[in-house]
Amino acid sequence: MTLSGCESLCGVIRIPYPFGMKEGCFLDERFKIHCNSSSGVPTLTVNGTDLVVRSISVDDSTIYVKFPMLLANCGAKDRNTVVDLEGSPFVFSSENYFVATGCNNLALMNQNNSAIGGCVSICDEKRDLLIAGCSGINCCQTRIPSNLKVFNVTMKGVDGRNGRGGENNCRRAYLSNYGWDLSVNMKDVDSVGAVLDWGIDRRLFESLVKNGSHNNLSYTSTCKDMNTSIDSTIQSPIVQCFCKTGFEGNPYLYGNCQEGITFVSYRRKIKAKMAGLEENCVVDLSHDRDDFICSKKNQILCRIL
């Protein structure tokens, strides 16, 4: 699902178009994937932030990445990275959770100098996390706002139920597409898995349609605007493309959405039924033709035109 002559793998990770690793293989520089040839690790750079790529899907226009964990008062590991997706074709997926851990930790997501979401983790050292879960005691989590373009977090200590503040406690905050996970020892983790939605600029998309590189009128695929309305300064709307139901492939490549096996089988059964053969014929999937083998004694081969 790449352009002709382009490499499709970086290590074990597939790199489908509009992404690519070499000049002429990606749609534009924002879809360029840097592949470390020695480690086989692909990296996407967005506004100066390097994100290790875990997988890319053209089926639902998502890219799974390793996202940096934010740390405060955790010794030499302290880190507060602002990840800015403004001006890029990417947006933080609403499938992500915002997770904060630590004693008496108030963690807020900010945009344009205003808090747009967050949660507070109250300290209770006697509480078993396995029983309590991530419900506000030693850990809290919440869904992120839709169409978030900037991940900018502030963390501060708050007075706990025992009257002690949390300013000197180690605090963590991060995005995760699977939320809080008890099986992961966060003390040894610098990044976690998160997911971004992506698409292509409408103006660029329209130019591709105009020059014949993409046909959005095809019955095999469809394209629509992706809502990026949350205080975004992006100048052009983003378009996402999908293969229609029954078709498989890369909707960003011209003519690449093809009939899936399930759809082909269904279509043949419908044609058999319309021909009045549903009681005597069964679908023969041993070849690509629309043929049906009858179950009568002479096993007549029925050709449906």
PDB file of C-alpha atoms in Angstrom:
ATOM      1  CA  MET A   1       0.000   0.000   0.000  1.00  0.00           C
ATOM      2  CA  THR A   2       2.865   2.325  -0.888  1.00  0.00           C
ATOM      3  CA  LEU A   3       3.783   4.169  -4.053  1.00  0.00           C
ATOM      4  CA  SER A   4       5.515   2.063  -6.675  1.00  0.00           C
ATOM      5  CA  GLY A   5       9.228   1.625  -5.934  1.00  0.00           C
ATOM      6  CA  CYS A   6       8.936   2.707  -2.294  1.00  0.00           C
ATOM      7  CA  GLU A   7       9.876   0.616   0.727  1.00  0.00           C
ATOM      8  CA  SER A   8       6.904  -0.520   2.781  1.00  0.00           C
ATOM      9  CA  LEU A   9       8.613  -1.602   6.003  1.00  0.00           C
ATOM     10  CA  CYS A  10      10.800  -0.043   8.679  1.00  0.00           C
ATOM     11  CA  GLY A  11      11.816  -3.015  10.767  1.00  0.00           C
ATOM     12  CA  VAL A  12       8.491  -4.796  11.292  1.00  0.00           C
ATOM     13  CA  ILE A  13       6.343  -1.643  11.054  1.00  0.00           C
ATOM     14  CA  ARG A  14       4.420  -1.091   7.822  1.00  0.00           C
ATOM     15  CA  ILE A  15       4.653   2.438   6.393  1.00  0.00           C
ATOM     16  CA  PRO A  16       1.672   2.987   4.044  1.00  0.00           C
ATOM     17  CA  TYR A  17       1.158   5.989   1.786  1.00  0.00           C
ATOM     18  CA  PRO A  18       0.692   8.981   2.356  1.00  0.00           C
ATOM     19  CA  PHE A  19       3.554   8.231   4.768  1.00  0.00           C
ATOM     20  CA  GLY A  20       6.940   7.298   3.370  1.00  0.00           C
ATOM     21  CA  MET A  21      10.629   7.169   4.172  1.00  0.00           C
ATOM     22  CA  LYS A  22      12.288   8.554   1.061  1.00  0.00           C
ATOM     23  CA  GLU A  23      11.793  11.562  -1.189  1.00  0.00           C
ATOM     24  CA  GLY A  24       8.926  10.916  -3.588  1.00  0.00           C
ATOM     25  CA  CYS A  25       7.378   8.279  -1.320  1.00  0.00           C
ATOM     26  CA  PHE A  26       5.437  10.535   1.085  1.00  0.00           C
ATOM     27  CA  LEU A  27       2.693  13.036   0.316  1.00  0.00           C
ATOM     28  CA  ASP A  28       4.595  15.937   1.878  1.00  0.00           C
ATOM     29  CA  GLU A  29       7.308  16.473   4.508  1.00  0.00           C
ATOM     30  CA  ARG A  30       4.821  16.198   7.375  1.00  0.00           C
ATOM     31  CA  PHE A  31       4.263  12.521   6.488  1.00  0.00           C
ATOM     32  CA  LYS A  32       7.959  11.690   6.339  1.00  0.00           C
ATOM     33  CA  ILE A  33       9.000   8.765   8.529  1.00  0.00           C
ATOM     34  CA  HIS A  34      12.617   8.567   9.703  1.00  0.00           C
ATOM     35  CA  CYS A  35      13.711   4.925   9.778  1.00  0.00           C
ATOM     36  CA  ASN A  36      16.697   3.936  11.913  1.00  0.00           C
ATOM     37  CA  SER A  37      18.271   1.282   9.721  1.00  0.00           C
ATOM     38  CA  SER A  38      20.227  -0.314  12.581  1.00  0.00           C
ATOM     39  CA  SER A  39      17.371  -0.573  15.095  1.00  0.00           C
ATOM     40  CA  GLY A  40      14.459  -0.758  12.648  1.00  0.00           C
ATOM     41  CA  VAL A  41      12.602   1.898  14.660  1.00  0.00           C
ATOM     42  CA  PRO A  42      10.457   4.413  12.715  1.00  0.00           C
ATOM     43  CA  THR A  43      10.061   7.969  14.022  1.00  0.00           C
ATOM     44  CA  LEU A  44       7.631  10.744  13.132  1.00  0.00           C
ATOM     45  CA  THR A  45       8.735  14.319  13.832  1.00  0.00           C
ATOM     46  CA  VAL A  46       5.967  16.853  14.534  1.00  0.00           C
ATOM     47  CA  ASN A  47       6.996  20.457  15.225  1.00  0.00           C
ATOM     48  CA  GLY A  48      10.328  19.353  16.659  1.00  0.00           C
ATOM     49  CA  THR A  49       9.002  16.465  18.790  1.00  0.00           C
ATOM     50  CA  ASP A  50      10.130  12.966  17.828  1.00  0.00           C
ATOM     51  CA  LEU A  51       7.486  10.264  18.311  1.00  0.00           C
ATOM     52  CA  VAL A  52       8.371   6.594  17.875  1.00  0.00           C
ATOM     53  CA  VAL A  53       5.802   4.954  15.589  1.00  0.00           C
ATOM     54  CA  ARG A  54       4.125   1.722  16.748  1.00  0.00           C
ATOM     55  CA  SER A  55       1.705   1.286  13.851  1.00  0.00           C
ATOM     56  CA  ILE A  56      -0.059   3.236  11.077  1.00  0.00           C
ATOM     57  CA  SER A  57      -3.583   2.484   9.867  1.00  0.00           C
ATOM     58  CA  VAL A  58      -5.134   3.754   6.629  1.00  0.00           C
ATOM     59  CA  ASP A  59      -8.385   1.940   7.467  1.00  0.00           C
ATOM     60  CA  ASP A  60      -9.338   4.497  10.121  1.00  0.00           C
ATOM     61  CA  SER A  61      -6.576   7.123   9.578  1.00  0.00           C
ATOM     62  CA  THR A  62      -4.774   6.632  12.895  1.00  0.00           C
ATOM     63  CA  ILE A  63      -1.139   6.409  13.934  1.00  0.00           C
ATOM     64  CA  TYR A  64      -0.071   4.798  17.214  1.00  0.00           C
ATOM     65  CA  VAL A  65       3.019   6.312  18.801  1.00  0.00           C
ATOM     66  CA  LYS A  66       5.090   6.185  21.973  1.00  0.00           C
ATOM     67  CA  PHE A  67       4.202   9.338  23.877  1.00  0.00           C
ATOM     68  CA  PRO A  68       6.558  10.986  26.404  1.00  0.00           C
ATOM     69  CA  MET A  69       5.560  10.781  30.051  1.00  0.00           C
ATOM     70  CA  LEU A  70       5.630  14.027  32.050  1.00  0.00           C
ATOM     71  CA  LEU A  71       7.427  13.917  35.395  1.00  0.00           C
ATOM     72  CA  ALA A  72       7.734  16.367  38.299  1.00  0.00           C
ATOM     73  CA  ASN A  73       9.798  15.971  41.500  1.00  0.00           C
ATOM     74  CA  CYS A  74      10.984  12.572  40.339  1.00  0.00           C
ATOM     75  CA  GLY A  75      14.721  13.218  40.645  1.00  0.00           C
ATOM     76  CA  ALA A  76      16.862  13.328  37.515  1.00  0.00           C
ATOM     77  CA  LYS A  77      13.954  12.194  35.346  1.00  0.00           C
ATOM     78  CA  ASP A  78      11.924  15.417  35.657  1.00  0.00           C
ATOM     79  CA  ARG A  79      10.448  16.315  32.280  1.00  0.00           C
ATOM     80  CA  ASN A  80       7.670  18.588  31.046  1.00  0.00           C
ATOM     81  CA  THR A  81       7.325  18.233  27.271  1.00  0.00           C
ATOM     82  CA  VAL A  82       4.752  20.276  25.367  1.00  0.00           C
ATOM     83  CA  VAL A  83       3.627  18.385  22.260  1.00  0.00           C
ATOM     84  CA  ASP A  84       2.208  20.819  19.708  1.00  0.00           C
ATOM     85  CA  LEU A  85       0.359  19.461  16.667  1.00  0.00           C
ATOM     86  CA  GLU A  86      -0.732  22.864  15.336  1.00  0.00           C
ATOM     87  CA  GLY A  87      -0.163  23.255  11.603  1.00  0.00           C
ATOM     88  CA  SER A  88       0.187  19.496  11.168  1.00  0.00           C
ATOM     89  CA  PRO A  89      -2.307  16.972   9.739  1.00  0.00           C
ATOM     90  CA  PHE A  90      -2.461  15.271  13.151  1.00  0.00           C
ATOM     91  CA  VAL A  91      -4.789  15.636  16.129  1.00  0.00           C
ATOM     92  CA  PHE A  92      -4.878  13.793  19.464  1.00  0.00           C
ATOM     93  CA  SER A  93      -7.537  11.096  19.200  1.00  0.00           C
ATOM     94  CA  SER A  94     -10.429  11.272  21.661  1.00  0.00           C
ATOM     95  CA  GLU A  95      -9.773   7.554  22.254  1.00  0.00           C
ATOM     96  CA  ASN A  96      -6.873   8.574  24.497  1.00  0.00           C
ATOM     97  CA  TYR A  97      -7.081   8.816  28.260  1.00  0.00           C
ATOM     98  CA  PHE A  98      -5.365  11.496  30.302  1.00  0.00           C
ATOM     99  CA  VAL A  99      -3.796   9.762  33.304  1.00  0.00           C
ATOM    100  CA  ALA A 100      -2.160  11.297  36.401  1.00  0.00           C
ATOM    101  CA  THR A 101      -0.521   9.473  39.290  1.00  0.00           C
ATOM    102  CA  GLY A 102       1.182  10.416  42.543  1.00  0.00           C
ATOM    103  CA  CYS A 103       0.168  11.683  45.940  1.00  0.00           C
ATOM    104  CA  ASN A 104      -2.087  14.755  45.924  1.00  0.00           C
ATOM    105  CA  ASN A 105      -1.436  15.535  42.284  1.00  0.00           C
ATOM    106  CA  LEU A 106      -3.625  18.073  40.481  1.00  0.00           C
ATOM    107  CA  ALA A 107      -2.905  17.631  36.764  1.00  0.00           C
ATOM    108  CA  LEU A 108      -4.454  19.991  34.205  1.00  0.00           C
ATOM    109  CA  MET A 109      -4.431  20.065  30.417  1.00  0.00           C
ATOM    110  CA  ASN A 110      -4.085  23.627  29.142  1.00  0.00           C
ATOM    111  CA  GLN A 111      -4.698  25.405  25.882  1.00  0.00           C
ATOM    112  CA  ASN A 112      -4.530  29.142  25.205  1.00  0.00           C
ATOM    113  CA  ASN A 113      -3.731  29.780  28.897  1.00  0.00           C
ATOM    114  CA  SER A 114      -6.921  28.052  30.050  1.00  0.00           C
ATOM    115  CA  ALA A 115      -7.510  24.644  31.619  1.00  0.00           C
ATOM    116  CA  ILE A 116      -9.554  22.416  29.295  1.00  0.00           C
ATOM    117  CA  GLY A 117      -9.501  19.206  31.324  1.00  0.00           C
ATOM    118  CA  GLY A 118      -7.717  17.272  34.023  1.00  0.00           C
ATOM    119  CA  CYS A 119      -8.080  15.278  37.226  1.00  0.00           C
ATOM    120  CA  VAL A 120      -6.761  15.054  40.785  1.00  0.00           C
ATOM    121  CA  SER A 121      -5.063  12.089  42.409  1.00  0.00           C
ATOM    122  CA  ILE A 122      -5.494  11.995  46.206  1.00  0.00           C
ATOM    123  CA  CYS A 123      -2.910  10.178  48.303  1.00  0.00           C
ATOM    124  CA  ASP A 124      -3.795   7.119  50.340  1.00  0.00           C
ATOM    125  CA  GLU A 125      -0.763   4.895  50.878  1.00  0.00           C
ATOM    126  CA  LYS A 126      -2.890   2.242  52.595  1.00  0.00           C
ATOM    127  CA  ARG A 127      -5.223   1.846  49.622  1.00  0.00           C
ATOM    128  CA  ASP A 128      -4.569  -1.142  47.367  1.00  0.00           C
ATOM    129  CA  LEU A 129      -4.438   0.092  43.743  1.00  0.00           C
ATOM    130  CA  LEU A 130      -5.503  -3.328  42.525  1.00  0.00           C
ATOM    131  CA  ILE A 131      -8.769  -2.874  44.408  1.00  0.00           C
ATOM    132  CA  ALA A 132      -9.193   0.902  44.060  1.00  0.00           C
ATOM    133  CA  GLY A 133      -8.265   1.108  40.389  1.00  0.00           C
ATOM    134  CA  CYS A 134      -7.544   4.479  38.823  1.00  0.00           C
ATOM    135  CA  SER A 135     -10.527   6.258  40.340  1.00  0.00           C
ATOM    136  CA  GLY A 136      -8.928   9.212  42.117  1.00  0.00           C
ATOM    137  CA  ILE A 137      -6.960   7.511  44.892  1.00  0.00           C
ATOM    138  CA  ASN A 138      -3.242   7.559  43.993  1.00  0.00           C
ATOM    139  CA  CYS A 139      -4.299   7.642  40.341  1.00  0.00           C
ATOM    140  CA  CYS A 140      -6.915   9.400  38.199  1.00  0.00           C
ATOM    141  CA  GLN A 141      -7.877   9.308  34.542  1.00  0.00           C
ATOM    142  CA  THR A 142     -10.316  10.979  32.165  1.00  0.00           C
ATOM    143  CA  ARG A 143     -10.992  11.165  28.431  1.00  0.00           C
ATOM    144  CA  ILE A 144      -9.352  14.062  26.608  1.00  0.00           C
ATOM    145  CA  PRO A 145     -11.342  16.761  24.773  1.00  0.00           C
ATOM    146  CA  SER A 146     -12.144  16.090  21.126  1.00  0.00           C
ATOM    147  CA  ASN A 147      -9.827  17.558  18.463  1.00  0.00           C
ATOM    148  CA  LEU A 148      -7.074  18.472  20.918  1.00  0.00           C
ATOM    149  CA  LYS A 149      -4.061  19.922  19.072  1.00  0.00           C
ATOM    150  CA  VAL A 150      -1.724  20.854  21.946  1.00  0.00           C
ATOM    151  CA  PHE A 151      -0.763  18.675  24.920  1.00  0.00           C
ATOM    152  CA  ASN A 152       0.427  21.126  27.559  1.00  0.00           C
ATOM    153  CA  VAL A 153       0.151  19.920  31.164  1.00  0.00           C
ATOM    154  CA  THR A 154       0.717  21.569  34.521  1.00  0.00           C
ATOM    155  CA  MET A 155       0.933  19.570  37.736  1.00  0.00           C
ATOM    156  CA  LYS A 156       0.887  20.878  41.272  1.00  0.00           C
ATOM    157  CA  GLY A 157       0.492  19.482  44.738  1.00  0.00           C
ATOM    158  CA  VAL A 158      -2.746  19.884  46.658  1.00  0.00           C
ATOM    159  CA  ASP A 159      -3.580  19.332  50.312  1.00  0.00           C
ATOM    160  CA  GLY A 160      -4.605  15.739  50.870  1.00  0.00           C
ATOM    161  CA  ARG A 161      -7.076  14.324  53.292  1.00  0.00           C
ATOM    162  CA  ASN A 162      -4.335  14.146  55.899  1.00  0.00           C
ATOM    163  CA  GLY A 163      -3.630  17.867  55.530  1.00  0.00           C
ATOM    164  CA  ARG A 164      -0.249  17.382  53.887  1.00  0.00           C
ATOM    165  CA  GLY A 165       0.542  19.112  50.587  1.00  0.00           C
ATOM    166  CA  GLY A 166       1.913  17.243  47.592  1.00  0.00           C
ATOM    167  CA  GLU A 167       4.416  19.781  46.228  1.00  0.00           C
ATOM    168  CA  ASN A 168       7.405  17.582  47.040  1.00  0.00           C
ATOM    169  CA  ASN A 169       5.879  14.303  45.867  1.00  0.00           C
ATOM    170  CA  CYS A 170       6.803  12.616  42.589  1.00  0.00           C
ATOM    171  CA  ARG A 171       3.996  13.257  40.105  1.00  0.00           C
ATOM    172  CA  ARG A 172       3.364  11.807  36.652  1.00  0.00           C
ATOM    173  CA  ALA A 173       0.964  12.596  33.826  1.00  0.00           C
ATOM    174  CA  TYR A 174       0.597  11.108  30.360  1.00  0.00           C
ATOM    175  CA  LEU A 175      -1.666  10.241  27.445  1.00  0.00           C
ATOM    176  CA  SER A 176      -2.551   6.615  26.829  1.00  0.00           C
ATOM    177  CA  ASN A 177      -4.839   4.918  24.348  1.00  0.00           C
ATOM    178  CA  TYR A 178      -5.524   2.143  26.872  1.00  0.00           C
ATOM    179  CA  GLY A 179      -5.659   4.200  30.074  1.00  0.00           C
ATOM    180  CA  TRP A 180      -4.050   3.270  33.352  1.00  0.00           C
ATOM    181  CA  ASP A 181      -2.441  -0.167  33.451  1.00  0.00           C
ATOM    182  CA  LEU A 182      -1.582  -1.752  36.802  1.00  0.00           C
ATOM    183  CA  SER A 183       0.666  -4.313  35.108  1.00  0.00           C
ATOM    184  CA  VAL A 184       3.112  -1.583  34.035  1.00  0.00           C
ATOM    185  CA  ASN A 185       5.623  -0.273  36.571  1.00  0.00           C
ATOM    186  CA  MET A 186       5.557   3.432  35.745  1.00  0.00           C
ATOM    187  CA  LYS A 187       8.779   4.042  37.666  1.00  0.00           C
ATOM    188  CA  ASP A 188      10.674   2.343  34.844  1.00  0.00           C
ATOM    189  CA  VAL A 189       8.730   3.876  31.932  1.00  0.00           C
ATOM    190  CA  ASP A 190       9.594   7.027  29.971  1.00  0.00           C
ATOM    191  CA  SER A 191       6.856   6.765  27.332  1.00  0.00           C
ATOM    192  CA  VAL A 192       3.471   5.123  26.836  1.00  0.00           C
ATOM    193  CA  GLY A 193       1.283   4.250  23.852  1.00  0.00           C
ATOM    194  CA  ALA A 194      -1.031   6.951  22.485  1.00  0.00           C
ATOM    195  CA  VAL A 195      -2.950   7.417  19.237  1.00  0.00           C
ATOM    196  CA  LEU A 196      -3.260  10.341  16.815  1.00  0.00           C
ATOM    197  CA  ASP A 197      -5.895  10.849  14.139  1.00  0.00           C
ATOM    198  CA  TRP A 198      -4.642  12.169  10.800  1.00  0.00           C
ATOM    199  CA  GLY A 199      -5.756  13.252   7.357  1.00  0.00           C
ATOM    200  CA  ILE A 200      -4.595  15.416   4.450  1.00  0.00           C
ATOM    201  CA  ASP A 201      -5.102  19.152   3.849  1.00  0.00           C
ATOM    202  CA  ARG A 202      -8.272  19.859   1.887  1.00  0.00           C
ATOM    203  CA  ARG A 203      -6.451  22.211  -0.487  1.00  0.00           C
ATOM    204  CA  LEU A 204      -3.851  19.524  -1.195  1.00  0.00           C
ATOM    205  CA  PHE A 205      -6.618  16.930  -1.561  1.00  0.00           C
ATOM    206  CA  GLU A 206      -8.463  19.117  -4.068  1.00  0.00           C
ATOM    207  CA  SER A 207      -5.296  19.544  -6.114  1.00  0.00           C
ATOM    208  CA  LEU A 208      -4.828  15.750  -6.159  1.00  0.00           C
ATOM    209  CA  VAL A 209      -8.402  15.299  -7.410  1.00  0.00           C
ATOM    210  CA  LYS A 210      -7.877  18.000 -10.036  1.00  0.00           C
ATOM    211  CA  ASN A 211      -4.709  16.445 -11.474  1.00  0.00           C
ATOM    212  CA  GLY A 212      -6.184  12.939 -11.416  1.00  0.00           C
ATOM    213  CA  SER A 213      -3.990  11.540  -8.614  1.00  0.00           C
ATOM    214  CA  HIS A 214      -7.108  10.841  -6.518  1.00  0.00           C
ATOM    215  CA  ASN A 215     -10.706  10.202  -7.522  1.00  0.00           C
ATOM    216  CA  ASN A 216     -13.071  11.022  -4.651  1.00  0.00           C
ATOM    217  CA  LEU A 217     -16.097  10.188  -6.807  1.00  0.00           C
ATOM    218  CA  SER A 218     -15.240   6.484  -6.913  1.00  0.00           C
ATOM    219  CA  TYR A 219     -17.880   4.076  -5.628  1.00  0.00           C
ATOM    220  CA  THR A 220     -15.113   2.204  -3.781  1.00  0.00           C
ATOM    221  CA  SER A 221     -14.005   4.986  -1.391  1.00  0.00           C
ATOM    222  CA  THR A 222     -15.205   8.162   0.259  1.00  0.00           C
ATOM    223  CA  CYS A 223     -13.580  11.219   1.832  1.00  0.00           C
ATOM    224  CA  LYS A 224     -14.847  13.686   4.437  1.00  0.00           C
ATOM    225  CA  ASP A 225     -13.643  16.653   6.482  1.00  0.00           C
ATOM    226  CA  MET A 226     -12.184  15.914   9.909  1.00  0.00           C
ATOM    227  CA  ASN A 227     -13.383  18.319  12.593  1.00  0.00           C
ATOM    228  CA  THR A 228     -10.421  20.281  13.988  1.00  0.00           C
ATOM    229  CA  SER A 229     -12.409  23.146  15.457  1.00  0.00           C
ATOM    230  CA  ILE A 230     -10.971  23.312  19.016  1.00  0.00           C
ATOM    231  CA  ASP A 231      -9.169  26.689  18.823  1.00  0.00           C
ATOM    232  CA  SER A 232      -6.997  25.368  16.042  1.00  0.00           C
ATOM    233  CA  THR A 233      -4.920  27.759  13.978  1.00  0.00           C
ATOM    234  CA  ILE A 234      -4.601  25.297  11.111  1.00  0.00           C
ATOM    235  CA  GLN A 235      -5.373  27.194   7.899  1.00  0.00           C
ATOM    236  CA  SER A 236      -6.830  24.350   5.853  1.00  0.00           C
ATOM    237  CA  PRO A 237      -9.438  21.754   6.896  1.00  0.00           C
ATOM    238  CA  ILE A 238      -8.276  18.139   7.111  1.00  0.00           C
ATOM    239  CA  VAL A 239      -9.761  15.395   4.923  1.00  0.00           C
ATOM    240  CA  GLN A 240      -9.913  11.716   5.870  1.00  0.00           C
ATOM    241  CA  CYS A 241     -10.550   8.978   3.305  1.00  0.00           C
ATOM    242  CA  PHE A 242     -11.992   5.492   3.779  1.00  0.00           C
ATOM    243  CA  CYS A 243     -12.674   2.444   1.626  1.00  0.00           C
ATOM    244  CA  LYS A 244     -16.423   1.880   1.495  1.00  0.00           C
ATOM    245  CA  THR A 245     -18.051  -1.143   3.126  1.00  0.00           C
ATOM    246  CA  GLY A 246     -17.062  -4.312   1.292  1.00  0.00           C
ATOM    247  CA  PHE A 247     -13.831  -2.831  -0.076  1.00  0.00           C
ATOM    248  CA  GLU A 248     -10.288  -3.099   1.265  1.00  0.00           C
ATOM    249  CA  GLY A 249      -7.027  -1.307   0.558  1.00  0.00           C
ATOM    250  CA  ASN A 250      -5.497   2.136   0.817  1.00  0.00           C
ATOM    251  CA  PRO A 251      -8.086   4.881   0.138  1.00  0.00           C
ATOM    252  CA  TYR A 252      -5.279   7.442  -0.269  1.00  0.00           C
ATOM    253  CA  LEU A 253      -3.963   5.652  -3.347  1.00  0.00           C
ATOM    254  CA  TYR A 254      -5.919   6.004  -6.588  1.00  0.00           C
ATOM    255  CA  GLY A 255      -7.941   2.882  -7.351  1.00  0.00           C
ATOM    256  CA  ASN A 256      -6.476   0.900  -4.435  1.00  0.00           C
ATOM    257  CA  CYS A 257      -9.777   0.070  -2.682  1.00  0.00           C
ATOM    258  CA  GLN A 258     -10.691  -3.383  -3.974  1.00  0.00           C
ATOM    259  CA  GLU A 259     -13.535  -5.789  -3.233  1.00  0.00           C
ATOM    260  CA  GLY A 260     -12.881  -7.820  -0.099  1.00  0.00           C
ATOM    261  CA  ILE A 261     -13.379 -11.601  -0.030  1.00  0.00           C
ATOM    262  CA  THR A 262     -16.448 -11.297   2.203  1.00  0.00           C
ATOM    263  CA  PHE A 263     -18.058  -8.776  -0.138  1.00  0.00           C
ATOM    264  CA  VAL A 264     -17.303 -10.888  -3.220  1.00  0.00           C
ATOM    265  CA  SER A 265     -18.932 -13.916  -1.578  1.00  0.00           C
ATOM    266  CA  TYR A 266     -21.976 -11.859  -0.591  1.00  0.00           C
ATOM    267  CA  ARG A 267     -22.307 -10.380  -4.089  1.00  0.00           C
ATOM    268  CA  ARG A 268     -22.207 -13.814  -5.696  1.00  0.00           C
ATOM    269  CA  LYS A 269     -24.886 -15.142  -3.363  1.00  0.00           C
ATOM    270  CA  ILE A 270     -27.111 -12.190  -4.226  1.00  0.00           C
ATOM    271  CA  LYS A 271     -26.625 -12.787  -7.941  1.00  0.00           C
ATOM    272  CA  ALA A 272     -27.452 -16.479  -7.472  1.00  0.00           C
ATOM    273  CA  LYS A 273     -30.606 -15.613  -5.560  1.00  0.00           C
ATOM    274  CA  MET A 274     -31.690 -13.134  -8.228  1.00  0.00           C
ATOM    275  CA  ALA A 275     -31.210 -15.878 -10.826  1.00  0.00           C
ATOM    276  CA  GLY A 276     -33.458 -18.230  -8.853  1.00  0.00           C
ATOM    277  CA  LEU A 277     -30.638 -20.665  -8.089  1.00  0.00           C
ATOM    278  CA  GLU A 278     -30.537 -20.292  -4.309  1.00  0.00           C
ATOM    279  CA  GLU A 279     -31.957 -23.793  -3.664  1.00  0.00           C
ATOM    280  CA  ASN A 280     -29.837 -25.732  -6.134  1.00  0.00           C
ATOM    281  CA  CYS A 281     -26.544 -23.844  -6.382  1.00  0.00           C
ATOM    282  CA  VAL A 282     -23.704 -22.982  -4.022  1.00  0.00           C
ATOM    283  CA  VAL A 283     -21.009 -20.374  -4.507  1.00  0.00           C
ATOM    284  CA  ASP A 284     -17.725 -21.673  -5.913  1.00  0.00           C
ATOM    285  CA  LEU A 285     -14.933 -19.545  -4.436  1.00  0.00           C
ATOM    286  CA  SER A 286     -12.117 -21.556  -6.027  1.00  0.00           C
ATOM    287  CA  HIS A 287     -11.683 -18.905  -8.701  1.00  0.00           C
ATOM    288  CA  ASP A 288     -12.436 -15.248  -9.283  1.00  0.00           C
ATOM    289  CA  ARG A 289     -15.298 -15.672 -11.746  1.00  0.00           C
ATOM    290  CA  ASP A 290     -18.964 -15.256 -10.855  1.00  0.00           C
ATOM    291  CA  ASP A 291     -19.715 -18.984 -11.327  1.00  0.00           C
ATOM    292  CA  PHE A 292     -22.027 -21.251  -9.367  1.00  0.00           C
ATOM    293  CA  ILE A 293     -21.923 -25.059  -9.156  1.00  0.00           C
ATOM    294  CA  CYS A 294     -25.345 -26.703  -8.977  1.00  0.00           C
ATOM    295  CA  SER A 295     -25.962 -29.514  -6.530  1.00  0.00           C
ATOM    296  CA  LYS A 296     -27.997 -31.571  -8.984  1.00  0.00           C
ATOM    297  CA  LYS A 297     -26.843 -35.040 -10.073  1.00  0.00           C
ATOM    298  CA  ASN A 298     -25.098 -33.827 -13.211  1.00  0.00           C
ATOM    299  CA  GLN A 299     -23.331 -30.946 -11.336  1.00  0.00           C
ATOM    300  CA  ILE A 300     -24.151 -28.385 -14.028  1.00  0.00           C
ATOM    301  CA  LEU A 301     -21.858 -25.321 -14.061  1.00  0.00           C
ATOM    302  CA  CYS A 302     -24.059 -22.226 -14.081  1.00  0.00           C
ATOM    303  CA  ARG A 303     -22.588 -19.025 -15.498  1.00  0.00           C
ATOM    304  CA  ILE A 304     -24.330 -15.863 -14.259  1.00  0.00           C
ATOM    305  CA  LEU A 305     -23.687 -12.943 -16.616  1.00  0.00           C
TER     306      LEU A 305
END
